[in-house]
PDB file of C-alpha atoms in Angstrom:
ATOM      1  CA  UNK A  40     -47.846 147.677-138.696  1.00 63.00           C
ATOM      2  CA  UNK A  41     -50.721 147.387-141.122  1.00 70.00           C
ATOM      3  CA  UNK A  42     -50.842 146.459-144.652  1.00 72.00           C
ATOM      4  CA  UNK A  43     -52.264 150.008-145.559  1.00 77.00           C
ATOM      5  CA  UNK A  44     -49.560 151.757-143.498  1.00 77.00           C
ATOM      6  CA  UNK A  45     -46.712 149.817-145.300  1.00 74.00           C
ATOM      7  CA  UNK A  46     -48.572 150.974-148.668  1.00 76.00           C
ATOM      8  CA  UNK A  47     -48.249 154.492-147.803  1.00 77.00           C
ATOM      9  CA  UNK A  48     -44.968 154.489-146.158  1.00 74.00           C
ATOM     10  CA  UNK A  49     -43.572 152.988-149.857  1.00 75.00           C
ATOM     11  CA  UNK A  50     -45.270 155.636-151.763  1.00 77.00           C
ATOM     12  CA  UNK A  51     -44.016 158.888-149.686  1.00 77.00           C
ATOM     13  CA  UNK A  52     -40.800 156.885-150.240  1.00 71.00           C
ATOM     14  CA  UNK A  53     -40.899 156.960-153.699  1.00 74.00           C
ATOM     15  CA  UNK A  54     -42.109 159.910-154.028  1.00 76.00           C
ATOM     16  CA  UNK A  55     -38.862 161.352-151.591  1.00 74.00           C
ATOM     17  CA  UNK A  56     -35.893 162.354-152.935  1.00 73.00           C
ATOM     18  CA  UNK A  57     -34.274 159.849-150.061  1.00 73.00           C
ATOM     19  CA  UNK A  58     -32.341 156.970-151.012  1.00 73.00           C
ATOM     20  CA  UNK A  59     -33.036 154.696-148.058  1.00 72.00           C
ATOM     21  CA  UNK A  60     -35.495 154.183-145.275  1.00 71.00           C
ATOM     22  CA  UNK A  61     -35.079 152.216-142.252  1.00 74.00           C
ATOM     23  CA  UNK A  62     -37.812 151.433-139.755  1.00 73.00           C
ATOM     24  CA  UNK A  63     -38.086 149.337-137.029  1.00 76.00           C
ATOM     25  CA  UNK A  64     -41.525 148.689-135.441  1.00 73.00           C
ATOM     26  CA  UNK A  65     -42.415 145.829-132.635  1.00 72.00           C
ATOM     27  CA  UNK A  66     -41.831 143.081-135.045  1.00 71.00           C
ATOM     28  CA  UNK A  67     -41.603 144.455-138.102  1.00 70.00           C
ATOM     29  CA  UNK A  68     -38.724 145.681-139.729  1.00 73.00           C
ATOM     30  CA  UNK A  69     -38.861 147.589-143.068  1.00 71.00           C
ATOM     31  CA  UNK A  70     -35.829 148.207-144.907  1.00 74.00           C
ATOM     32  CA  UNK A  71     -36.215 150.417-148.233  1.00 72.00           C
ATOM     33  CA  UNK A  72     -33.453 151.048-150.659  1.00 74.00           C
ATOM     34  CA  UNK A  73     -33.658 152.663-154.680  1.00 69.00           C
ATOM     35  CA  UNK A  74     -31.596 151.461-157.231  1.00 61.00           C
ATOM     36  CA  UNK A  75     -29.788 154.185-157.531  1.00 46.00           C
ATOM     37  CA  UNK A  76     -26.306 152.373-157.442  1.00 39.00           C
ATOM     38  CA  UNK A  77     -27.179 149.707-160.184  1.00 36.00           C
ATOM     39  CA  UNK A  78     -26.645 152.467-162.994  1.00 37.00           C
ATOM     40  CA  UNK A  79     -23.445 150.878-165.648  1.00 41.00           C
ATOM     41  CA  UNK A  80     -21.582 153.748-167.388  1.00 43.00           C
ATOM     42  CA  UNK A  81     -20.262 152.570-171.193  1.00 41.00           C
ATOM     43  CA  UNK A  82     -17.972 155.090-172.473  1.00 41.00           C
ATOM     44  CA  UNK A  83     -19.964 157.944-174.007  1.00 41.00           C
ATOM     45  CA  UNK A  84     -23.685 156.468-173.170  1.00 43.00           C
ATOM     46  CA  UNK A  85     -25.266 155.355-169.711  1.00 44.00           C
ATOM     47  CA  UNK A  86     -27.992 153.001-169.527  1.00 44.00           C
ATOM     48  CA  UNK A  87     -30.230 151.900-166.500  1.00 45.00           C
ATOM     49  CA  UNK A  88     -30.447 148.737-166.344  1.00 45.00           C
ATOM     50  CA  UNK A  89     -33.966 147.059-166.083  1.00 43.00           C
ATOM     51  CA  UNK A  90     -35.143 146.820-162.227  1.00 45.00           C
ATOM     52  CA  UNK A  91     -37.789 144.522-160.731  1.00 45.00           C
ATOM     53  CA  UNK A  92     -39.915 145.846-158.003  1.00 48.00           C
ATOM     54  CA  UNK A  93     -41.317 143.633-155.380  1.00 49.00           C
ATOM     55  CA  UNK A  94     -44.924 144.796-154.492  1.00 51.00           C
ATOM     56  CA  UNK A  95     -46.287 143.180-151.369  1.00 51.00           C
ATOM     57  CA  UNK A  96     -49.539 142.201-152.197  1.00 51.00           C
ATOM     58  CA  UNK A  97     -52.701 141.326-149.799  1.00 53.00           C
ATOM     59  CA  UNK A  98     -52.404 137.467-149.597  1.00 52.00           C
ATOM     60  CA  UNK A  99     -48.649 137.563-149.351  1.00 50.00           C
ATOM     61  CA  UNK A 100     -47.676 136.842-152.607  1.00 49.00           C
ATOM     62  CA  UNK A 101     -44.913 139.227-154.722  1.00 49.00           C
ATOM     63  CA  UNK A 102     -45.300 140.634-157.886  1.00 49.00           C
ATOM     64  CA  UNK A 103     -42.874 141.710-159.954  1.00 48.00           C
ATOM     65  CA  UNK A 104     -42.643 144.476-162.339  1.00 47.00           C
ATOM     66  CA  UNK A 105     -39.952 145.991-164.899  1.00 48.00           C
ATOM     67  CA  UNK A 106     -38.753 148.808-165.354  1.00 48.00           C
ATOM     68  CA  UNK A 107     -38.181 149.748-168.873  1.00 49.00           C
ATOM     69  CA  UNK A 108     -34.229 150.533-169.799  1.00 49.00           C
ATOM     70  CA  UNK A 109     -33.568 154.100-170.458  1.00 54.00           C
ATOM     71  CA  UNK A 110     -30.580 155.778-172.299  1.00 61.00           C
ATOM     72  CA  UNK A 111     -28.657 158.746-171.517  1.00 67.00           C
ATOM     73  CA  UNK A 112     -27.044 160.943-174.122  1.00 81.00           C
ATOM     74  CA  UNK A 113     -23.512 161.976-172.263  1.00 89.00           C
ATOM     75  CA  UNK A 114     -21.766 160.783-169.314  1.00 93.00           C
ATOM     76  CA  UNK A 115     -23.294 160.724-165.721  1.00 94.00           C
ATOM     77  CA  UNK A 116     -20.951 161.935-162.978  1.00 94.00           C
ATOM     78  CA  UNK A 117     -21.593 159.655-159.726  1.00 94.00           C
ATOM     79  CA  UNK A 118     -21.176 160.106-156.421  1.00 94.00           C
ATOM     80  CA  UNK A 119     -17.928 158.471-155.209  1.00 92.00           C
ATOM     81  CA  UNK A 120     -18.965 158.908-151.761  1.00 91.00           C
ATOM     82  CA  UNK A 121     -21.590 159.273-148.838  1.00 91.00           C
ATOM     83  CA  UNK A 122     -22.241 162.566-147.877  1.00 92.00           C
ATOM     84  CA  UNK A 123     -23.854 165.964-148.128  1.00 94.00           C
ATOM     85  CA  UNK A 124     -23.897 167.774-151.693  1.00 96.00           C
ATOM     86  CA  UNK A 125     -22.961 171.212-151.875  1.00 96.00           C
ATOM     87  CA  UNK A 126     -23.286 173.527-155.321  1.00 95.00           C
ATOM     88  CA  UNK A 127     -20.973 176.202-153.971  1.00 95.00           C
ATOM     89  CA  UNK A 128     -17.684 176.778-152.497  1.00 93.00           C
ATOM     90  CA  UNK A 129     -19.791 178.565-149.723  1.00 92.00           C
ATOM     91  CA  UNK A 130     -23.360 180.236-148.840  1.00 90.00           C
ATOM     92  CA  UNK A 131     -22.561 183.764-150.108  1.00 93.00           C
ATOM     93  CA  UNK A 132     -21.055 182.545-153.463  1.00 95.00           C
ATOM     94  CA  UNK A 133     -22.647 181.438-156.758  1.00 95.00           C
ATOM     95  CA  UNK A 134     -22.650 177.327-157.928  1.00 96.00           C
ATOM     96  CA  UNK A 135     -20.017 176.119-159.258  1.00 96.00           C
ATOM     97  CA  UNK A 136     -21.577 174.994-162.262  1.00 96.00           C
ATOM     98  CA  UNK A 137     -25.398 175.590-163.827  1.00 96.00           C
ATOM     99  CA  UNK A 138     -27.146 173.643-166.254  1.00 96.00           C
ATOM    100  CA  UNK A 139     -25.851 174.876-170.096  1.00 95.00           C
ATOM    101  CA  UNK A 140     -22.780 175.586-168.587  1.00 96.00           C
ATOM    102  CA  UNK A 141     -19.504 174.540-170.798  1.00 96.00           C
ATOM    103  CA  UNK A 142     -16.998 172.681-167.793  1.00 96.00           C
ATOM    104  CA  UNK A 143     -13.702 171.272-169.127  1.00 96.00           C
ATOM    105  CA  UNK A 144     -12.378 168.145-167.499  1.00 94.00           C
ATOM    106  CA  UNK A 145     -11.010 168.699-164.166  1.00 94.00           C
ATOM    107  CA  UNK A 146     -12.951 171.819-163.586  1.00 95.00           C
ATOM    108  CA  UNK A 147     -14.464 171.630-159.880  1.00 95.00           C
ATOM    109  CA  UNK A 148     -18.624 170.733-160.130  1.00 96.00           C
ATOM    110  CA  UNK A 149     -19.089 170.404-156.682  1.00 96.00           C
ATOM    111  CA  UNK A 150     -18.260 169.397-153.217  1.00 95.00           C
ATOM    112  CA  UNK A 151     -19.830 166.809-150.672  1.00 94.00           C
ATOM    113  CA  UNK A 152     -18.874 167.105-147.140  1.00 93.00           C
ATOM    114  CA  UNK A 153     -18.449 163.490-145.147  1.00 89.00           C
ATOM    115  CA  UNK A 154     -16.850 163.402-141.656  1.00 87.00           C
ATOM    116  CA  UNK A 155     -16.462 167.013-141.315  1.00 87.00           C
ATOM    117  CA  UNK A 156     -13.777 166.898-144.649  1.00 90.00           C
ATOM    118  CA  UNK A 157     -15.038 168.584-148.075  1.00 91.00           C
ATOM    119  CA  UNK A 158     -14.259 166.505-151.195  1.00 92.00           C
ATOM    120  CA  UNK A 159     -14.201 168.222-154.783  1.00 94.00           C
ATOM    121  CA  UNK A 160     -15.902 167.027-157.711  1.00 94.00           C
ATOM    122  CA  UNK A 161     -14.585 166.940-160.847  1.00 95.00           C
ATOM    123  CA  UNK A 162     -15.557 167.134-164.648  1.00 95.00           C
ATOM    124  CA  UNK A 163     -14.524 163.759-166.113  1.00 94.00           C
ATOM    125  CA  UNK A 164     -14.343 165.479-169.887  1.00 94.00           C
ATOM    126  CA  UNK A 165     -14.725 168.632-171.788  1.00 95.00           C
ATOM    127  CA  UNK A 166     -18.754 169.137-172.630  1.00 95.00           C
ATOM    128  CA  UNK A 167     -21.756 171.043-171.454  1.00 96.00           C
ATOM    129  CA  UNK A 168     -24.219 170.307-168.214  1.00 96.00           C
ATOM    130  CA  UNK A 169     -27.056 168.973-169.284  1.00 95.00           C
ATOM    131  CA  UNK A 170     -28.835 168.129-165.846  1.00 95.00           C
ATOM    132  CA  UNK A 171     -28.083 168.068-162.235  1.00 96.00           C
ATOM    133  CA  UNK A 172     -30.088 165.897-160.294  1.00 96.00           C
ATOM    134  CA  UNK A 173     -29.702 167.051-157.185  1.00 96.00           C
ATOM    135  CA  UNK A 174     -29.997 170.180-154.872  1.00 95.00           C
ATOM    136  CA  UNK A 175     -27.873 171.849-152.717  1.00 95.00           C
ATOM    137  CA  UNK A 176     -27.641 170.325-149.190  1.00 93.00           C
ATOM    138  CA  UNK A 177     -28.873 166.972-150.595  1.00 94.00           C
ATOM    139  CA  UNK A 178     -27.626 164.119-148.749  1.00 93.00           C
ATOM    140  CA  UNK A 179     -26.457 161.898-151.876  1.00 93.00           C
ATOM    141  CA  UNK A 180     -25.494 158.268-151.526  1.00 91.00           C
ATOM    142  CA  UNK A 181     -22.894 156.376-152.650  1.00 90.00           C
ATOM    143  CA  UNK A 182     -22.923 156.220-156.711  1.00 90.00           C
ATOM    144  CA  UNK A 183     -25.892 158.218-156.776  1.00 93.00           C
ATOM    145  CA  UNK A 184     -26.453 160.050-160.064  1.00 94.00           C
ATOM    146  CA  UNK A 185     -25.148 163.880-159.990  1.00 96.00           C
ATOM    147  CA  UNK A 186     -24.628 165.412-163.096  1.00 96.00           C
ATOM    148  CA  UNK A 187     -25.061 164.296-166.745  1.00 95.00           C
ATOM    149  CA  UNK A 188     -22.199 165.829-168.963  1.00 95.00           C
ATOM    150  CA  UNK A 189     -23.057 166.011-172.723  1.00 93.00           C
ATOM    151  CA  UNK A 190     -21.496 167.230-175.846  1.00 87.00           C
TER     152      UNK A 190
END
């Protein structure tokens, strides 16, 4: 595998919506994984931490570079499991939840299906959606970011 396939393959990957890329080649193996799960919930506010990048450069050498931290005003609801998001109890019926919708805690947000079994998603506290992040059918990770609930 070249050096300028390697380049290209890392930026469709950033530019995917995936999570993680595996690829096995000959002798080269190429494991890719965003930091989706390093993301610290403090009460009220959610930060992301800073993350350092490793960009393979022409000579071998690494360089590093930071991401800047970011704050979130509300509370991000994370994906407790592996599995396929869905925004609706079924095909024919409307989302659960939009964003500017009120949601009280408890209320159902969504479901992801792993191992054939459907898992609800609940509203950890009374406020208002203020994003979802991802789309219907998505195939979220494990602590991967959902929804952001705000006041």
């Amino acid at each position: 595998m070249e050096l300028k396939e390697i380049k290209e393959l890392l930026k469709a990957f950033d530019e995917s919506s995936s999570s993680y890329l595996s690829i096995k080649q000959e002798d080269v193996e190429l494991k890719l994984k965003k930091p989706t799960s390093q993301i610290a919930v403090v009460g009220q506010q959610a930060a992301q931490p800073v993350v350092q990048q490793m960009v393979a450069q022409p000579d071998g050498a690494a360089e590093v570079s930071e991401v800047q931290e970011t704050k979130v005003d509300g509370e991000l609801v994370l994906a407790p499991l592996v599995g396929v998001f869905y925004s609706a109890p079924s095909p024919e019926e409307k989302p659960y939840v939009q964003v500017g919708d009120k949601v009280k805690s408890g209320q159902v947000l969504c479901l992801i299906e792993a191992m054939k079994m459907m898992s609800e998603i609940t509203c950890p506290k009374d406020g208002v959606v203020k994003e979802i992040y991802v789309k219907n059918q998505d195939v979220v990770g494990f602590e991967e970011k959902l929804f952001l609930i705000g006041d």
